[in-house]
Amino acid sequence: MVLVPLYAKTVIDRFVPLFSVILGESMCLIGVIVGTYTGTFTVAGPIIQALAIDVGLQTTQIANRAAIYTIEHKARNRLNTVYMVAAFSGQLMGTGVGNKVYAQGGWIQSGSASAGFICTGLVISLVRSPLEACFAEALKDQLGVRLVLLSCLAINQDVVQVRLTEIIKVVS
């Protein structure tokens, strides 16, 4: 918690919010996988899971809020309301589904369902990305993935801003 401002400055603020969202979802996925499959025989797994999910969710929420604050200031409250209602609804549905899955199948099945939900979010983030062409180009050349991805994030920041502006027009 103490290092969050430093982390936000060095990671979240340097790139477009989508990169930070994907990074946060990846942290959550790693935490869920570690906690799910080691949690049946050691308490360290769920502890690592809790820490990774906390950092991942904070990263994702800070990035999404940063995206909201780059948008027209008159639409911020409406977009923030929509974002928070959607986040709360997703958490509520996830809790309900997770409770039923845990009651019927136990720890492994519940964690596997969580991993599935996170993977769905990652796929949606990657598919709906304004950087699709850059991600595809990066995947073709495995050696230059990091450089191409970072250049795509830097080059296409204006594309993200344009898409967010289009969302405001639809919401307004």
Short mmCIF file of N, CA and C in Angstrom, two decimals, residues 12 20 54 64 67 70 83 87 94-95 101 103 109 131 136 140 153 158 166-167 171:
data_model
loop_
_atom_site.label_atom_id
_atom_site.label_comp_id
_atom_site.label_asym_id
_atom_site.label_seq_id
_atom_site.Cartn_x
_atom_site.Cartn_y
_atom_site.Cartn_z
N ILE A 12 1.79 3.03 -14.23
CA ILE A 12 0.47 3.40 -14.75
C ILE A 12 0.51 4.70 -15.54
N SER A 20 -1.86 -0.87 -18.47
CA SER A 20 -1.92 -1.09 -17.03
C SER A 20 -3.07 -2.01 -16.65
N ASP A 54 -4.88 -8.12 -4.78
CA ASP A 54 -4.98 -6.75 -4.30
C ASP A 54 -4.20 -5.80 -5.19
N ASN A 64 -8.16 2.48 -14.91
CA ASN A 64 -9.48 2.84 -15.43
C ASN A 64 -9.89 4.24 -14.99
N ALA A 67 -8.06 6.74 -17.02
CA ALA A 67 -8.69 6.90 -18.34
C ALA A 67 -9.91 7.80 -18.25
N THR A 70 -8.96 11.51 -18.15
CA THR A 70 -8.43 12.10 -19.37
C THR A 70 -9.54 12.55 -20.30
N TYR A 83 -18.96 3.36 -14.50
CA TYR A 83 -17.84 2.46 -14.18
C TYR A 83 -18.05 1.78 -12.83
N ALA A 87 -18.57 -2.12 -12.11
CA ALA A 87 -17.61 -2.84 -11.26
C ALA A 87 -18.33 -3.52 -10.10
N GLY A 94 -19.81 -12.14 -9.51
CA GLY A 94 -18.69 -13.03 -9.26
C GLY A 94 -18.76 -13.68 -7.90
N THR A 95 -19.20 -12.92 -6.90
CA THR A 95 -19.35 -13.48 -5.56
C THR A 95 -20.44 -14.55 -5.54
N VAL A 101 -20.18 -22.21 -6.93
CA VAL A 101 -19.15 -23.14 -7.42
C VAL A 101 -18.37 -23.73 -6.26
N ALA A 103 -19.43 -24.14 -3.17
CA ALA A 103 -20.31 -25.06 -2.43
C ALA A 103 -20.45 -26.39 -3.15
N GLN A 109 -12.19 -25.90 -7.97
CA GLN A 109 -13.17 -25.48 -8.98
C GLN A 109 -13.50 -24.00 -8.85
N LEU A 131 -5.09 -1.11 -30.04
CA LEU A 131 -3.72 -1.43 -30.43
C LEU A 131 -3.64 -2.78 -31.12
N ALA A 136 -0.67 -7.66 -32.90
CA ALA A 136 -0.47 -8.70 -33.91
C ALA A 136 0.95 -8.62 -34.47
N LYS A 140 4.09 -11.58 -34.19
CA LYS A 140 4.78 -12.17 -35.33
C LYS A 140 6.28 -12.30 -35.06
N LEU A 153 2.21 1.28 -27.70
CA LEU A 153 1.54 1.99 -26.63
C LEU A 153 1.83 3.47 -26.69
N ASP A 158 -2.92 8.54 -28.78
CA ASP A 158 -3.94 9.41 -29.36
C ASP A 158 -5.15 8.61 -29.81
N GLU A 166 -15.19 9.11 -28.23
CA GLU A 166 -16.36 8.53 -28.87
C GLU A 166 -17.31 7.90 -27.86
N ILE A 167 -16.76 7.30 -26.81
CA ILE A 167 -17.58 6.70 -25.76
C ILE A 167 -18.36 7.79 -25.04
N VAL A 171 -22.39 8.01 -24.36
CA VAL A 171 -22.94 8.08 -23.01
C VAL A 171 -23.71 9.38 -22.79
#
